[in-house]
Amino acid sequence: MPPFSFPEGNTYRLRNARVPAAFLVAGPPGGATCDGDGAPLLDIEIVSGRFGRIAPAGALDGPEPSFDLAGRQAWPWLVDMHTHLDKGHTVARTPNLDGDFPGARDATTADRTAHWDAEDLRRRMAFGLACAEAHGVAAIRTHLDSQDGGTLRDQAEVSWRVFREMREAWAGRVTLQAVGLTPIDAYGLDYGRRLADLIADSEGLLGGVTRPTGGLHGAGLAAIDALLDHLFTLAAERDLDIDLHVDETDDPAATSLDAVARATLRHGYEGRVTCGHCCSLALQPPEIAEATIARVAKAGIGIVTLPTVNMYLQDRRRGRTPRWRGVAPVQELRAAGVPVAVAGDNCRDAFYAYGDHDMLDTLRQAVRILHLDHPFGDAVALAGPVPARLMRLPEAGRIVSGAPANLILLAARSLNEVVARPQADRRLIARGRLAALPMPPYEALTGESAPW
Ligand SMILES: [Zn+2]
């Protein structure tokens, strides 16, 4: 974009903003002109740093200054509801030499054991948050490795303490939630109860991964129903929502998602459970997948798809080109009424060597990997309103009158132009003001500095 002569202060109008309808609470206002993607042309009032009236272009006037977006897109800040801020940016010191899931699991264990003290966690998590904020991410849910630390040290205590510090320090900028992540067999032990107490004290979510400690996703754990009963009971006793890593594999014998749906219904936990990954669902016989999807819908489970990481980890064998994309059947889930969000997952760690905490990039990739185009429909909902609803954040991921005015302004007029380019020249409005949020330099991860 050319240099902006943007209004000073935090009360003004944006004129001729193209806003995808999914970002509007009540859809396009009556009388607005919509483009081929159904996105209306709007004027947006910003009053004392908050959204005011939202009306068809030309319908608002007044003495306050205004800025003409000339039909370019204006988006709310996006929501990344499945990340691993505690693992992030470790790839240089502890690479995953095979690039596959067992290699990732083992490299992560080695890195955690060697490095994860409070200072290390603080530096890497702050770096990740600064990246996210500079890209226009309003809220993040992170999983925190919380398996039994044994006698070495109690990793969960350290990680959750640093997370609580971060949540407070970043309040009002990036909203943070956390989930305790442990292989699900922990919930058959006394450790599971202690972890649930730590999570409840930290106002987090109960979580886990549906594979055994040191094992892989695959043919069901024999005790999966009993373990889920323990987990759901611990959650209900403490009034905690649940967020699980489920069936992250190409093995169609992995059917934990159905077990989670059954447990959700058995415990009356409808609307309080999220499942991430669910890759094997795409490879199961249609009648089995359809029955599972129907039960997931009935249980009100939200699904999070992590396409960038699934494409990286799934179907990886040295010397062989991957044959499948590794992603959950997102279109079928959405068609059945299941809320589906897209999220970034790992960032520059053993599970995924790349990434930059950029939800707009994640969405652009998701559109192409999952074929969420021709037409785009409400594909953008996966990165804004759906994750905001699953995270219970009524003011995030949409443009809501009265909410803090956080916007991403794009040098793109249509969704095609958004998806085609990386949008590196996006501009951010934070709490009503044009914000200059530089990307943190990589040197910040090691305490070095170099002019750039
Ligand atoms: Zn994950």
Coordinates of C-alpha atoms and ligand atoms in Angstrom, one line a residue:
M1 CA 0.0 0.0 0.0
P2 CA 1.2 3.6 -0.5
P3 CA 2.0 5.6 2.6
F4 CA -1.1 6.1 4.6
S5 CA -2.4 9.5 5.7
F6 CA -4.4 7.8 8.4
P7 CA -6.5 9.8 10.9
E8 CA -4.9 10.7 14.1
G9 CA -6.6 9.6 17.3
N10 CA -9.0 6.7 17.8
T11 CA -12.3 8.1 16.6
Y12 CA -12.9 8.0 12.9
R13 CA -14.7 6.2 10.1
L14 CA -13.3 3.6 7.7
R15 CA -15.1 4.0 4.3
N16 CA -15.6 1.4 1.6
A17 CA -14.2 -1.5 3.5
R18 CA -14.8 -5.0 2.0
V19 CA -15.6 -7.4 4.8
P20 CA -16.3 -11.1 4.3
A21 CA -19.8 -11.7 5.7
A22 CA -18.6 -14.5 8.1
F23 CA -16.8 -11.8 10.1
L24 CA -20.1 -9.9 10.8
V25 CA -22.4 -10.9 13.6
A26 CA -25.6 -10.6 11.7
G27 CA -24.2 -11.0 8.2
P28 CA -24.3 -8.2 5.6
P29 CA -26.5 -5.2 6.7
G30 CA -29.5 -4.6 4.5
G31 CA -28.8 -2.4 1.5
A32 CA -25.1 -3.2 1.3
T33 CA -23.5 -4.1 -2.0
C34 CA -21.9 -7.5 -2.0
D35 CA -19.2 -8.9 -4.2
G36 CA -19.1 -12.3 -5.8
D37 CA -18.0 -13.9 -2.6
G38 CA -21.0 -12.3 -0.7
A39 CA -18.8 -9.7 1.0
P40 CA -20.5 -6.4 1.6
L41 CA -18.9 -2.9 1.1
L42 CA -19.2 -1.2 4.4
D43 CA -18.4 1.9 6.4
I44 CA -17.1 1.1 9.9
E45 CA -17.2 3.6 12.7
I46 CA -14.5 3.6 15.3
V47 CA -15.2 5.4 18.5
S48 CA -12.7 5.8 21.3
G49 CA -10.8 2.7 20.1
R50 CA -13.9 0.5 19.8
F51 CA -16.1 -0.5 16.9
G52 CA -19.2 1.7 16.6
R53 CA -21.8 1.5 13.9
I54 CA -21.3 -0.7 10.9
A55 CA -23.4 0.2 7.9
P56 CA -23.5 0.0 4.1
A57 CA -20.9 2.1 2.4
G58 CA -22.0 5.8 2.2
A59 CA -24.7 5.4 4.9
L60 CA -22.7 6.9 7.7
D61 CA -21.6 10.5 7.8
G62 CA -20.5 12.9 10.5
P63 CA -17.8 15.4 11.4
E64 CA -15.2 12.9 12.4
P65 CA -12.2 12.2 10.1
S66 CA -12.4 9.2 7.8
F67 CA -10.2 7.1 5.6
D68 CA -11.2 5.5 2.3
L69 CA -10.1 1.9 1.9
A70 CA -11.3 2.0 -1.7
G71 CA -12.9 -1.5 -1.5
R72 CA -9.9 -3.2 0.1
Q73 CA -10.5 -6.0 2.6
A74 CA -10.8 -5.3 6.3
W75 CA -10.7 -8.3 8.6
P76 CA -10.8 -8.7 12.4
W77 CA -7.7 -10.0 14.1
L78 CA -7.8 -13.8 13.8
V79 CA -7.9 -16.6 16.4
D80 CA -5.3 -19.5 16.6
M81 CA -6.9 -22.1 18.9
H82 CA -4.4 -24.9 18.7
T83 CA -0.7 -24.1 19.3
H84 CA 2.3 -25.3 21.3
L85 CA 4.0 -22.1 22.5
D86 CA 6.1 -24.2 24.9
K87 CA 7.7 -26.3 22.1
G88 CA 8.1 -23.4 19.6
H89 CA 11.5 -22.3 18.1
T90 CA 13.5 -25.3 19.3
V91 CA 14.2 -26.8 15.9
A92 CA 17.7 -25.4 15.5
R93 CA 19.0 -26.9 18.8
T94 CA 17.0 -30.1 18.7
P95 CA 16.1 -31.1 15.1
N96 CA 13.8 -34.0 14.2
L97 CA 16.3 -35.9 12.0
D98 CA 13.6 -38.1 10.4
G99 CA 10.9 -35.5 10.2
D100 CA 8.3 -38.0 11.2
F101 CA 6.0 -38.4 14.2
P102 CA 8.2 -40.8 16.3
G103 CA 11.2 -38.6 15.6
A104 CA 9.2 -35.5 16.7
R105 CA 8.0 -37.2 19.9
D106 CA 11.6 -38.3 20.8
A107 CA 13.3 -35.0 19.9
T108 CA 10.7 -33.1 22.0
T109 CA 11.4 -35.3 25.0
A110 CA 15.1 -34.7 24.6
D111 CA 14.7 -30.9 24.2
R112 CA 12.2 -30.7 27.1
T113 CA 14.5 -32.6 29.5
A114 CA 17.6 -30.6 28.5
H115 CA 16.3 -27.1 28.2
W116 CA 12.8 -26.3 29.5
D117 CA 13.4 -24.1 32.5
A118 CA 11.4 -21.0 33.2
E119 CA 13.7 -18.7 31.4
D120 CA 13.9 -20.8 28.3
L121 CA 10.1 -21.1 28.2
R122 CA 9.6 -17.4 28.8
R123 CA 11.9 -16.3 26.0
R124 CA 10.4 -18.7 23.4
M125 CA 6.8 -18.1 24.4
A126 CA 7.3 -14.3 24.3
F127 CA 8.9 -14.6 20.8
G128 CA 6.0 -16.6 19.6
L129 CA 3.4 -14.2 21.0
A130 CA 5.3 -11.2 19.5
C131 CA 5.2 -12.9 16.1
A132 CA 1.4 -13.6 16.4
E133 CA 0.6 -10.1 17.5
A134 CA 2.6 -8.6 14.6
H135 CA 0.5 -10.7 12.2
G136 CA -2.8 -9.7 13.8
V137 CA -3.7 -12.7 16.0
A138 CA -6.2 -11.7 18.7
A139 CA -6.3 -14.9 20.8
I140 CA -4.2 -18.1 21.2
R141 CA -4.9 -21.4 22.9
T142 CA -1.7 -23.3 23.6
H143 CA -1.3 -26.8 24.7
L144 CA 1.4 -27.2 27.4
D145 CA 3.3 -30.5 27.8
S146 CA 2.2 -31.6 31.2
Q147 CA 3.2 -35.3 31.4
D148 CA 4.5 -36.7 34.7
G149 CA 7.9 -35.2 35.3
G150 CA 8.9 -38.1 37.4
T151 CA 11.9 -37.4 39.6
L152 CA 13.7 -35.1 37.2
R153 CA 11.6 -32.0 37.9
D154 CA 8.0 -31.2 37.7
Q155 CA 7.7 -29.8 34.1
A156 CA 4.0 -29.1 34.4
E157 CA 4.5 -26.8 37.4
V158 CA 7.2 -24.8 35.6
S159 CA 5.3 -24.5 32.3
W160 CA 2.0 -23.6 33.8
R161 CA 3.7 -20.9 36.1
V162 CA 5.3 -19.3 33.0
F163 CA 2.0 -19.5 31.1
R164 CA 0.1 -17.7 33.9
E165 CA 2.8 -15.0 33.8
M166 CA 2.4 -14.7 30.1
R167 CA -1.3 -14.6 30.2
E168 CA -1.3 -11.7 32.6
A169 CA 1.5 -9.8 30.8
W170 CA -0.2 -10.1 27.4
A171 CA -3.8 -9.4 28.6
G172 CA -5.4 -6.8 26.3
R173 CA -3.1 -7.7 23.5
V174 CA -3.2 -11.4 22.8
T175 CA -5.8 -13.4 24.8
L176 CA -4.3 -16.6 26.1
Q177 CA -5.8 -20.0 27.1
A178 CA -3.9 -23.2 27.9
V179 CA -4.6 -26.9 27.8
G180 CA -2.7 -29.6 29.8
L181 CA -1.3 -32.1 27.4
T182 CA -0.3 -35.6 28.5
P183 CA -0.6 -39.1 27.0
I184 CA -4.1 -40.2 28.1
D185 CA -2.9 -43.0 30.3
A186 CA -1.9 -40.4 32.9
Y187 CA -5.6 -40.1 33.8
G188 CA -5.6 -43.7 35.1
L189 CA -3.0 -42.7 37.7
D190 CA -3.0 -40.4 40.7
Y191 CA -0.9 -38.0 38.6
G192 CA -4.0 -37.3 36.5
R193 CA -5.8 -36.0 39.5
R194 CA -2.9 -33.7 40.5
L195 CA -2.6 -32.4 37.0
A196 CA -6.3 -31.7 36.9
D197 CA -5.9 -29.7 40.1
L198 CA -3.0 -27.7 38.7
I199 CA -5.0 -27.0 35.5
A200 CA -8.1 -25.9 37.6
D201 CA -5.9 -23.6 39.7
S202 CA -4.5 -22.1 36.5
E203 CA -8.0 -21.7 34.9
G204 CA -7.0 -23.9 32.0
L205 CA -8.5 -26.8 30.1
L206 CA -8.1 -30.5 30.6
G207 CA -6.4 -32.1 27.7
G208 CA -4.4 -35.1 26.5
V209 CA -3.5 -37.1 23.5
T210 CA -5.2 -40.4 22.7
R211 CA -2.1 -42.5 22.6
P212 CA -0.1 -44.2 25.4
T213 CA 3.0 -42.8 26.9
G214 CA 5.9 -43.4 24.5
G215 CA 3.5 -44.9 22.0
L216 CA 1.8 -43.9 18.8
H217 CA -1.7 -43.2 17.6
G218 CA -3.3 -46.3 16.2
A219 CA -5.5 -49.3 17.0
G220 CA -7.4 -48.2 20.1
L221 CA -6.0 -48.3 23.6
A222 CA -7.7 -51.2 25.2
A223 CA -8.7 -49.0 28.2
I224 CA -9.7 -45.9 26.2
D225 CA -13.2 -45.8 27.5
A226 CA -12.1 -46.2 31.1
L227 CA -9.4 -43.6 30.6
L228 CA -11.8 -41.1 29.0
D229 CA -14.2 -41.7 31.9
H230 CA -11.4 -40.8 34.4
L231 CA -10.6 -37.7 32.3
F232 CA -14.3 -36.5 31.9
T233 CA -14.9 -37.1 35.7
L234 CA -11.9 -35.0 36.6
A235 CA -13.1 -32.3 34.3
A236 CA -16.7 -32.3 35.5
E237 CA -15.6 -32.2 39.1
R238 CA -13.6 -29.1 38.4
D239 CA -16.0 -27.6 35.7
L240 CA -13.3 -27.7 33.1
D241 CA -13.6 -27.8 29.3
I242 CA -11.7 -30.5 27.4
D243 CA -9.4 -30.2 24.4
L244 CA -7.8 -33.4 23.0
H245 CA -5.2 -34.5 20.4
V246 CA -7.0 -37.3 18.6
D247 CA -6.0 -39.9 16.0
E248 CA -3.1 -38.0 14.4
T249 CA -2.2 -40.9 12.1
D250 CA -2.9 -42.5 8.7
D251 CA -3.8 -45.7 10.5
P252 CA -7.6 -46.2 9.9
A253 CA -7.6 -48.4 13.0
A254 CA -7.3 -45.3 15.1
T255 CA -10.9 -44.6 16.2
S256 CA -10.5 -42.6 19.3
L257 CA -12.7 -39.8 18.0
D258 CA -15.7 -42.0 18.2
A259 CA -14.7 -43.0 21.7
V260 CA -14.5 -39.3 22.7
A261 CA -17.9 -38.6 21.2
R262 CA -19.4 -41.5 23.1
A263 CA -17.7 -40.3 26.3
T264 CA -19.0 -36.8 25.7
L265 CA -22.6 -38.0 25.4
R266 CA -22.1 -40.4 28.4
H267 CA -21.0 -37.6 30.7
G268 CA -23.4 -35.0 29.4
Y269 CA -20.5 -32.8 28.2
E270 CA -22.0 -31.7 24.9
G271 CA -20.6 -28.4 23.7
R272 CA -17.5 -28.5 26.0
V273 CA -15.1 -30.7 24.0
T274 CA -12.7 -29.9 21.2
C275 CA -10.7 -32.5 19.2
G276 CA -7.7 -31.7 17.1
H277 CA -6.2 -33.5 14.1
C278 CA -8.6 -36.5 13.6
C279 CA -6.6 -37.5 10.5
S280 CA -7.5 -41.2 10.4
L281 CA -11.2 -40.3 10.1
A282 CA -10.4 -39.4 6.4
L283 CA -9.2 -43.0 5.7
Q284 CA -11.9 -45.0 7.3
P285 CA -14.6 -46.8 5.4
P286 CA -17.4 -44.3 4.5
E287 CA -20.0 -45.9 6.7
I288 CA -17.8 -45.8 9.8
A289 CA -16.6 -42.3 9.1
E290 CA -20.2 -41.1 8.6
A291 CA -21.4 -42.7 11.8
T292 CA -18.5 -41.1 13.7
I293 CA -19.2 -37.7 12.2
A294 CA -22.9 -38.0 13.1
R295 CA -22.0 -38.8 16.7
V296 CA -19.5 -35.9 16.8
A297 CA -22.2 -33.6 15.7
K298 CA -24.6 -34.9 18.2
A299 CA -22.0 -34.5 21.0
G300 CA -21.4 -30.9 20.0
I301 CA -17.7 -31.5 19.6
G302 CA -15.6 -28.8 17.9
I303 CA -12.9 -30.1 15.5
V304 CA -9.6 -28.3 14.9
T305 CA -7.8 -29.1 11.7
L306 CA -4.1 -28.5 11.5
P307 CA -3.4 -28.8 7.8
T308 CA 0.2 -27.4 7.6
V309 CA 1.5 -29.8 10.3
N310 CA -0.5 -32.8 9.1
M311 CA 0.9 -32.3 5.5
Y312 CA 4.4 -32.2 7.0
L313 CA 4.2 -35.2 9.4
Q314 CA 1.7 -37.5 7.8
D315 CA 2.8 -40.1 5.2
R316 CA 6.5 -39.2 5.6
R317 CA 8.9 -41.9 4.8
R318 CA 12.5 -41.2 3.7
G319 CA 13.0 -41.6 0.0
R320 CA 9.3 -41.8 -0.8
T321 CA 7.0 -39.0 -1.9
P322 CA 3.9 -38.6 0.3
R323 CA 0.7 -39.8 -1.2
W324 CA -1.9 -38.1 1.0
R325 CA -2.4 -34.7 2.5
G326 CA -3.0 -36.0 6.0
V327 CA -6.0 -33.8 6.8
A328 CA -9.3 -34.6 8.5
P329 CA -12.4 -34.7 6.3
V330 CA -13.3 -31.0 7.0
Q331 CA -15.9 -30.6 4.2
E332 CA -17.8 -33.6 5.4
L333 CA -17.6 -32.5 9.1
R334 CA -18.9 -29.0 8.2
A335 CA -21.7 -30.4 6.0
A336 CA -22.8 -32.4 9.1
G337 CA -23.0 -29.2 11.2
V338 CA -19.8 -29.8 13.1
P339 CA -18.0 -26.5 13.9
V340 CA -14.5 -26.7 12.4
A341 CA -11.6 -24.4 13.1
V342 CA -8.2 -24.2 11.5
A343 CA -5.1 -23.5 13.6
G344 CA -1.4 -23.3 13.3
D345 CA -0.3 -26.1 15.7
N346 CA 3.5 -26.4 16.0
C347 CA 6.0 -23.7 15.0
R348 CA 9.6 -24.3 14.3
D349 CA 9.9 -27.4 16.4
A350 CA 10.4 -31.1 16.0
F351 CA 6.7 -31.6 14.9
Y352 CA 6.9 -28.8 12.3
A353 CA 10.1 -27.1 11.2
Y354 CA 8.4 -24.0 9.9
G355 CA 5.7 -21.4 10.6
D356 CA 5.5 -17.9 12.0
H357 CA 2.4 -17.8 14.2
D358 CA 0.5 -16.2 11.3
M359 CA -3.1 -17.3 11.2
L360 CA -3.7 -15.5 7.9
D361 CA -1.0 -17.7 6.3
T362 CA -2.5 -20.7 8.0
L363 CA -5.9 -19.9 6.5
R364 CA -4.5 -19.2 3.0
Q365 CA -2.8 -22.6 3.1
A366 CA -5.9 -24.3 4.5
V367 CA -8.0 -23.0 1.6
R368 CA -5.7 -24.7 -0.8
I369 CA -5.0 -27.9 1.1
L370 CA -8.6 -28.5 2.0
H371 CA -10.2 -27.1 -1.2
L372 CA -12.2 -24.5 0.6
D373 CA -12.7 -22.6 -2.6
H374 CA -14.8 -22.4 -5.8
P375 CA -16.7 -20.9 -4.0
F376 CA -14.9 -19.7 -0.9
G377 CA -18.2 -19.6 0.9
D378 CA -17.6 -18.9 4.6
A379 CA -14.1 -20.4 4.6
V380 CA -12.7 -17.5 6.6
A381 CA -15.0 -18.5 9.5
L382 CA -12.5 -21.3 10.3
A383 CA -9.9 -18.7 11.4
G384 CA -12.2 -16.2 13.2
P385 CA -15.7 -16.7 14.4
V386 CA -15.6 -20.5 14.8
P387 CA -12.5 -20.7 17.0
A388 CA -13.6 -17.6 18.9
R389 CA -16.9 -19.4 19.7
L390 CA -15.2 -22.6 20.6
M391 CA -12.9 -20.6 22.9
R392 CA -15.9 -18.7 24.3
L393 CA -14.5 -15.3 23.3
P394 CA -17.6 -13.3 22.1
E395 CA -15.6 -10.2 21.0
A396 CA -12.8 -12.0 19.1
G397 CA -12.6 -13.2 15.5
R398 CA -15.5 -10.9 14.3
I399 CA -16.2 -7.2 13.9
V400 CA -18.5 -6.6 16.8
S401 CA -20.0 -3.2 17.8
G402 CA -18.6 -2.2 21.2
A403 CA -15.6 -4.5 21.0
P404 CA -12.0 -3.2 20.8
A405 CA -11.4 -2.1 17.2
N406 CA -8.7 -4.5 16.1
L407 CA -8.5 -4.8 12.3
I408 CA -6.2 -6.3 9.6
L409 CA -6.2 -4.0 6.5
L410 CA -5.2 -5.9 3.4
A411 CA -3.9 -4.6 0.0
A412 CA -6.4 -7.0 -1.6
R413 CA -10.0 -6.3 -2.8
S414 CA -11.3 -9.9 -3.1
L415 CA -10.7 -13.3 -1.4
N416 CA -8.8 -14.4 -4.5
E417 CA -6.4 -11.5 -4.0
V418 CA -6.1 -12.3 -0.3
V419 CA -5.2 -16.0 -0.9
A420 CA -2.9 -15.3 -3.8
R421 CA -0.4 -13.2 -2.0
P422 CA 1.3 -13.7 1.4
Q423 CA -0.1 -10.3 2.6
A424 CA 3.2 -9.3 4.0
D425 CA 2.2 -5.7 3.6
R426 CA -0.9 -5.9 5.8
R427 CA -1.6 -3.1 8.2
L428 CA -2.9 -3.5 11.6
I429 CA -5.3 -1.4 13.7
A430 CA -4.9 -2.2 17.4
R431 CA -7.5 -0.7 19.7
G432 CA -8.4 1.8 17.1
R433 CA -5.0 3.1 16.2
L434 CA -2.8 2.2 13.3
A435 CA -0.1 0.0 14.9
A436 CA 3.5 -0.5 14.0
L437 CA 4.3 -4.0 15.4
P438 CA 7.6 -5.2 14.0
M439 CA 8.4 -8.9 13.7
P440 CA 10.8 -9.9 16.4
P441 CA 14.2 -10.7 15.0
Y442 CA 15.4 -14.3 15.2
E443 CA 18.4 -13.1 17.2
A444 CA 16.0 -12.4 20.1
L445 CA 15.7 -16.2 20.7
T446 CA 19.4 -16.3 21.7
G447 CA 19.9 -12.9 23.2
E448 CA 22.0 -11.6 20.3
S449 CA 21.3 -8.5 18.2
A450 CA 22.2 -7.5 14.8
P451 CA 21.1 -4.4 12.8
W452 CA 18.5 -5.1 10.1
Ligands
ZN1 ZN -1.0 -30.0 18.7

